[in-house]
Amino acid sequence: MTVDASFWNRLAEDYSKKPVDRPEAFERKIAITRECMAPDHAVLGIGCGTGSLLLRLADAGEQLHGLDVSSEMVRIARDKARAQGVDNVTFHVGPFDDTFDVFEPGSLDGICAFSILHLLEDREASLARIFRMLKPGGFFVSSTVVLGESWTPFAPILWAMRLIGKAPMVKIFRTHTLLDEMRQTGFVDLQQPDVGAQSTVAFVVARKPA
């Protein structure tokens, strides 16, 4: 997982104050994720940002963990958890790679990856890592920007924005590419519930075979 921590550190304060895009869609995603969870579940959120999703899910599982490469994002997430009196969510700083050894393979009931897969240098390696960390039958919920679904020429636009420090590295691909990668990794029961998101966001629920 290669994500520019300095970019997100600079953005953290403003990001934490920004309203959620399409709040109705976000609420539906939360509801669907909660339906996947059980009171005794251990769940990891990859690219957790300032913790909004995990804090909303805290009462649906036993122990939740958030991971983000940005120390500033995690600082804000920890502050929010303390302010809300949430004590079963732990936030970690670091990349989602082989150095993240907090969990044994096959030890997690669920993993969430919201707004992160399109930012990864090696998405397929990350999907394989997610698959290994899940228990048999564990769930994987992802919400991913798929700019390949748009006619807008995002590649030159993003390249120019990156030159002036206004955008991170973003991979451009289509929904079917992501679904194919998930299937090739071994995930089954792939579903795309209608959450009212825009066409350039792929919301997918999948499972590791039991």
mmCIF file of C-alpha atoms in Angstrom:
data_model
loop_
_atom_site.group_PDB
_atom_site.id
_atom_site.type_symbol
_atom_site.label_atom_id
_atom_site.label_comp_id
_atom_site.label_asym_id
_atom_site.label_seq_id
_atom_site.Cartn_x
_atom_site.Cartn_y
_atom_site.Cartn_z
ATOM 1 C CA MET A 1 0.000 0.000 0.000
ATOM 2 C CA THR A 2 1.647 3.207 -1.161
ATOM 3 C CA VAL A 3 -0.277 6.303 -0.144
ATOM 4 C CA ASP A 4 1.231 9.770 0.298
ATOM 5 C CA ALA A 5 0.973 10.378 4.050
ATOM 6 C CA SER A 6 2.164 13.984 3.785
ATOM 7 C CA PHE A 7 -0.648 14.872 1.371
ATOM 8 C CA TRP A 8 -3.312 13.526 3.725
ATOM 9 C CA ASN A 9 -1.647 15.039 6.792
ATOM 10 C CA ARG A 10 -1.922 18.469 5.194
ATOM 11 C CA LEU A 11 -5.557 17.835 4.331
ATOM 12 C CA ALA A 12 -6.646 16.282 7.626
ATOM 13 C CA GLU A 13 -8.118 19.299 9.439
ATOM 14 C CA ASP A 14 -10.138 20.512 6.447
ATOM 15 C CA TYR A 15 -11.146 16.936 5.589
ATOM 16 C CA SER A 16 -12.517 16.394 9.101
ATOM 17 C CA LYS A 17 -14.802 19.436 8.764
ATOM 18 C CA LYS A 18 -16.083 18.635 5.287
ATOM 19 C CA PRO A 19 -19.654 17.311 5.101
ATOM 20 C CA VAL A 20 -20.059 13.792 3.723
ATOM 21 C CA ASP A 21 -20.786 13.697 0.005
ATOM 22 C CA ARG A 22 -24.204 12.166 -0.704
ATOM 23 C CA PRO A 23 -25.162 11.569 2.956
ATOM 24 C CA GLU A 24 -28.105 9.346 2.016
ATOM 25 C CA ALA A 25 -25.767 6.982 0.185
ATOM 26 C CA PHE A 26 -23.343 6.992 3.126
ATOM 27 C CA GLU A 27 -26.153 6.121 5.547
ATOM 28 C CA ARG A 28 -27.209 3.227 3.334
ATOM 29 C CA LYS A 29 -23.624 1.946 3.176
ATOM 30 C CA ILE A 30 -23.437 2.073 6.972
ATOM 31 C CA ALA A 31 -26.708 0.171 7.297
ATOM 32 C CA ILE A 32 -25.558 -2.559 4.911
ATOM 33 C CA THR A 33 -22.218 -2.896 6.704
ATOM 34 C CA ARG A 34 -23.961 -3.174 10.070
ATOM 35 C CA GLU A 35 -26.089 -5.990 8.641
ATOM 36 C CA CYS A 36 -22.882 -7.927 7.955
ATOM 37 C CA MET A 37 -21.689 -7.559 11.545
ATOM 38 C CA ALA A 38 -22.386 -9.467 14.768
ATOM 39 C CA PRO A 39 -21.849 -8.381 18.407
ATOM 40 C CA ASP A 40 -18.747 -10.583 18.800
ATOM 41 C CA HIS A 41 -17.059 -9.475 15.583
ATOM 42 C CA ALA A 42 -13.576 -8.059 15.143
ATOM 43 C CA VAL A 43 -13.525 -5.670 12.185
ATOM 44 C CA LEU A 44 -10.769 -3.673 10.516
ATOM 45 C CA GLY A 45 -11.257 -0.461 8.555
ATOM 46 C CA ILE A 46 -8.477 0.207 6.018
ATOM 47 C CA GLY A 47 -7.852 3.845 5.141
ATOM 48 C CA CYS A 48 -10.066 4.853 8.059
ATOM 49 C CA GLY A 49 -9.365 8.590 7.773
ATOM 50 C CA THR A 50 -10.828 10.508 10.685
ATOM 51 C CA GLY A 51 -12.814 7.491 11.879
ATOM 52 C CA SER A 52 -16.350 8.526 10.915
ATOM 53 C CA LEU A 53 -17.363 5.105 9.577
ATOM 54 C CA LEU A 54 -15.857 2.993 12.366
ATOM 55 C CA LEU A 55 -17.283 5.176 15.112
ATOM 56 C CA ARG A 56 -20.728 4.745 13.577
ATOM 57 C CA LEU A 57 -20.196 0.965 13.539
ATOM 58 C CA ALA A 58 -18.735 0.724 17.053
ATOM 59 C CA ASP A 59 -21.875 -0.599 18.746
ATOM 60 C CA ALA A 60 -22.352 -3.316 16.121
ATOM 61 C CA GLY A 61 -19.166 -5.260 16.912
ATOM 62 C CA GLU A 62 -16.949 -6.252 19.812
ATOM 63 C CA GLN A 63 -13.624 -4.793 18.713
ATOM 64 C CA LEU A 64 -13.010 -2.485 15.772
ATOM 65 C CA HIS A 65 -9.688 -1.288 14.409
ATOM 66 C CA GLY A 66 -8.892 1.520 12.012
ATOM 67 C CA LEU A 67 -5.700 1.882 9.993
ATOM 68 C CA ASP A 68 -4.539 4.955 8.127
ATOM 69 C CA VAL A 69 -1.187 6.096 6.793
ATOM 70 C CA SER A 70 -1.896 9.664 7.942
ATOM 71 C CA SER A 71 -0.914 10.355 11.546
ATOM 72 C CA GLU A 72 -3.011 13.521 11.508
ATOM 73 C CA MET A 73 -6.118 11.685 10.342
ATOM 74 C CA VAL A 74 -5.619 9.133 13.114
ATOM 75 C CA ARG A 75 -5.034 11.854 15.711
ATOM 76 C CA ILE A 76 -8.400 13.366 14.819
ATOM 77 C CA ALA A 77 -10.054 9.939 14.857
ATOM 78 C CA ARG A 78 -8.704 9.219 18.351
ATOM 79 C CA ASP A 79 -9.902 12.617 19.580
ATOM 80 C CA LYS A 80 -13.373 11.900 18.195
ATOM 81 C CA ALA A 81 -13.463 8.483 19.868
ATOM 82 C CA ARG A 82 -12.566 10.013 23.246
ATOM 83 C CA ALA A 83 -15.127 12.793 22.814
ATOM 84 C CA GLN A 84 -17.839 10.248 21.983
ATOM 85 C CA GLY A 85 -16.860 7.880 24.786
ATOM 86 C CA VAL A 86 -16.160 5.024 22.363
ATOM 87 C CA ASP A 87 -13.677 2.561 23.879
ATOM 88 C CA ASN A 88 -13.861 -0.443 21.554
ATOM 89 C CA VAL A 89 -12.300 1.209 18.484
ATOM 90 C CA THR A 90 -8.509 1.305 18.211
ATOM 91 C CA PHE A 91 -6.795 3.431 15.582
ATOM 92 C CA HIS A 92 -3.397 2.576 14.108
ATOM 93 C CA VAL A 93 -0.986 4.641 12.015
ATOM 94 C CA GLY A 94 0.772 2.959 9.122
ATOM 95 C CA PRO A 95 0.511 1.456 5.656
ATOM 96 C CA PHE A 96 -1.529 -1.624 4.853
ATOM 97 C CA ASP A 97 1.377 -3.822 3.875
ATOM 98 C CA ASP A 98 3.331 -6.725 5.312
ATOM 99 C CA THR A 99 4.639 -4.508 8.134
ATOM 100 C CA PHE A 100 1.105 -4.290 9.549
ATOM 101 C CA ASP A 101 1.218 -7.447 11.681
ATOM 102 C CA VAL A 102 -1.370 -6.606 14.337
ATOM 103 C CA PHE A 103 -3.584 -9.515 13.244
ATOM 104 C CA GLU A 104 -2.861 -13.135 12.450
ATOM 105 C CA PRO A 105 -4.056 -14.513 9.113
ATOM 106 C CA GLY A 106 -7.655 -15.653 9.330
ATOM 107 C CA SER A 107 -8.390 -13.676 12.489
ATOM 108 C CA LEU A 108 -10.838 -10.967 11.358
ATOM 109 C CA ASP A 109 -14.584 -11.291 10.899
ATOM 110 C CA GLY A 110 -14.797 -8.352 8.527
ATOM 111 C CA ILE A 111 -12.805 -5.708 6.707
ATOM 112 C CA CYS A 112 -14.022 -2.386 5.350
ATOM 113 C CA ALA A 113 -12.206 -0.408 2.670
ATOM 114 C CA PHE A 114 -14.017 2.854 1.982
ATOM 115 C CA SER A 115 -12.456 5.318 -0.468
ATOM 116 C CA ILE A 116 -9.050 3.629 -0.473
ATOM 117 C CA LEU A 117 -8.642 0.914 -3.141
ATOM 118 C CA HIS A 118 -8.255 3.464 -5.958
ATOM 119 C CA LEU A 119 -5.385 5.085 -4.034
ATOM 120 C CA LEU A 120 -3.266 1.936 -3.777
ATOM 121 C CA GLU A 121 -0.230 1.298 -5.945
ATOM 122 C CA ASP A 122 -0.743 -2.483 -5.885
ATOM 123 C CA ARG A 123 -4.450 -3.101 -5.468
ATOM 124 C CA GLU A 124 -4.259 -6.816 -6.209
ATOM 125 C CA ALA A 125 -1.652 -7.394 -3.492
ATOM 126 C CA SER A 126 -3.843 -5.502 -1.018
ATOM 127 C CA LEU A 127 -6.889 -7.578 -1.968
ATOM 128 C CA ALA A 128 -4.857 -10.739 -1.395
ATOM 129 C CA ARG A 129 -3.775 -9.426 2.022
ATOM 130 C CA ILE A 130 -7.393 -8.638 2.927
ATOM 131 C CA PHE A 131 -8.416 -12.141 1.883
ATOM 132 C CA ARG A 132 -5.710 -13.750 4.041
ATOM 133 C CA MET A 133 -6.629 -11.721 7.125
ATOM 134 C CA LEU A 134 -10.298 -12.716 7.023
ATOM 135 C CA LYS A 135 -11.735 -15.750 8.730
ATOM 136 C CA PRO A 136 -13.491 -18.284 6.489
ATOM 137 C CA GLY A 137 -16.885 -16.737 5.775
ATOM 138 C CA GLY A 138 -15.639 -13.265 6.709
ATOM 139 C CA PHE A 139 -17.078 -10.245 4.931
ATOM 140 C CA PHE A 140 -15.407 -7.547 2.865
ATOM 141 C CA VAL A 141 -17.216 -4.260 2.192
ATOM 142 C CA SER A 142 -15.665 -1.701 -0.120
ATOM 143 C CA SER A 143 -16.638 1.638 -1.614
ATOM 144 C CA THR A 144 -14.262 2.577 -4.404
ATOM 145 C CA VAL A 145 -13.939 5.465 -6.844
ATOM 146 C CA VAL A 146 -13.996 4.046 -10.387
ATOM 147 C CA LEU A 147 -13.116 6.972 -12.631
ATOM 148 C CA GLY A 148 -12.941 4.657 -15.626
ATOM 149 C CA GLU A 149 -16.751 4.730 -15.649
ATOM 150 C CA SER A 150 -16.692 8.412 -16.651
ATOM 151 C CA TRP A 151 -16.081 10.016 -20.043
ATOM 152 C CA THR A 152 -14.164 12.833 -18.332
ATOM 153 C CA PRO A 153 -10.420 12.691 -19.175
ATOM 154 C CA PHE A 154 -9.335 12.314 -15.561
ATOM 155 C CA ALA A 155 -5.780 11.111 -16.286
ATOM 156 C CA PRO A 156 -4.354 14.454 -17.517
ATOM 157 C CA ILE A 157 -6.444 16.397 -15.001
ATOM 158 C CA LEU A 158 -5.123 14.384 -12.059
ATOM 159 C CA TRP A 159 -1.572 14.497 -13.414
ATOM 160 C CA ALA A 160 -1.694 18.303 -13.497
ATOM 161 C CA MET A 161 -3.252 18.493 -10.025
ATOM 162 C CA ARG A 162 -0.578 16.193 -8.591
ATOM 163 C CA LEU A 163 2.141 18.471 -9.982
ATOM 164 C CA ILE A 164 0.842 21.332 -7.841
ATOM 165 C CA GLY A 165 0.086 19.169 -4.795
ATOM 166 C CA LYS A 166 -3.679 19.326 -5.139
ATOM 167 C CA ALA A 167 -4.383 15.621 -5.694
ATOM 168 C CA PRO A 168 -3.013 12.253 -4.533
ATOM 169 C CA MET A 169 -2.079 9.376 -6.796
ATOM 170 C CA VAL A 170 -5.319 7.893 -8.126
ATOM 171 C CA LYS A 171 -5.631 4.725 -10.179
ATOM 172 C CA ILE A 172 -8.192 4.868 -12.979
ATOM 173 C CA PHE A 173 -10.116 1.667 -13.711
ATOM 174 C CA ARG A 174 -13.664 0.422 -14.237
ATOM 175 C CA THR A 175 -16.010 -1.463 -11.928
ATOM 176 C CA HIS A 176 -15.701 -4.729 -13.847
ATOM 177 C CA THR A 177 -11.916 -4.635 -13.367
ATOM 178 C CA LEU A 178 -12.331 -4.386 -9.599
ATOM 179 C CA LEU A 179 -14.912 -7.178 -9.527
ATOM 180 C CA ASP A 180 -12.692 -9.418 -11.651
ATOM 181 C CA GLU A 181 -9.753 -8.802 -9.285
ATOM 182 C CA MET A 182 -11.906 -9.688 -6.275
ATOM 183 C CA ARG A 183 -13.053 -12.930 -7.888
ATOM 184 C CA GLN A 184 -9.505 -13.836 -8.908
ATOM 185 C CA THR A 185 -8.414 -13.241 -5.296
ATOM 186 C CA GLY A 186 -11.001 -15.792 -4.157
ATOM 187 C CA PHE A 187 -13.911 -13.673 -2.945
ATOM 188 C CA VAL A 188 -17.404 -15.029 -3.562
ATOM 189 C CA ASP A 189 -21.011 -13.837 -3.291
ATOM 190 C CA LEU A 190 -20.118 -10.442 -4.748
ATOM 191 C CA GLN A 191 -23.047 -8.048 -4.487
ATOM 192 C CA GLN A 192 -23.511 -4.418 -5.501
ATOM 193 C CA PRO A 193 -26.427 -3.097 -3.435
ATOM 194 C CA ASP A 194 -28.033 0.048 -4.779
ATOM 195 C CA VAL A 195 -27.108 2.765 -2.288
ATOM 196 C CA GLY A 196 -27.842 5.732 -4.521
ATOM 197 C CA ALA A 197 -24.177 6.471 -5.162
ATOM 198 C CA GLN A 198 -22.936 8.108 -8.339
ATOM 199 C CA SER A 199 -21.856 5.917 -11.253
ATOM 200 C CA THR A 200 -18.169 6.543 -10.486
ATOM 201 C CA VAL A 201 -18.400 4.788 -7.098
ATOM 202 C CA ALA A 202 -18.505 0.993 -6.834
ATOM 203 C CA PHE A 203 -20.013 -0.266 -3.586
ATOM 204 C CA VAL A 204 -19.345 -3.999 -3.230
ATOM 205 C CA VAL A 205 -20.072 -6.571 -0.537
ATOM 206 C CA ALA A 206 -18.178 -9.874 -0.783
ATOM 207 C CA ARG A 207 -17.202 -12.837 1.356
ATOM 208 C CA LYS A 208 -14.325 -15.229 1.842
ATOM 209 C CA PRO A 209 -15.585 -18.762 1.215
ATOM 210 C CA ALA A 210 -16.616 -20.603 4.357
#
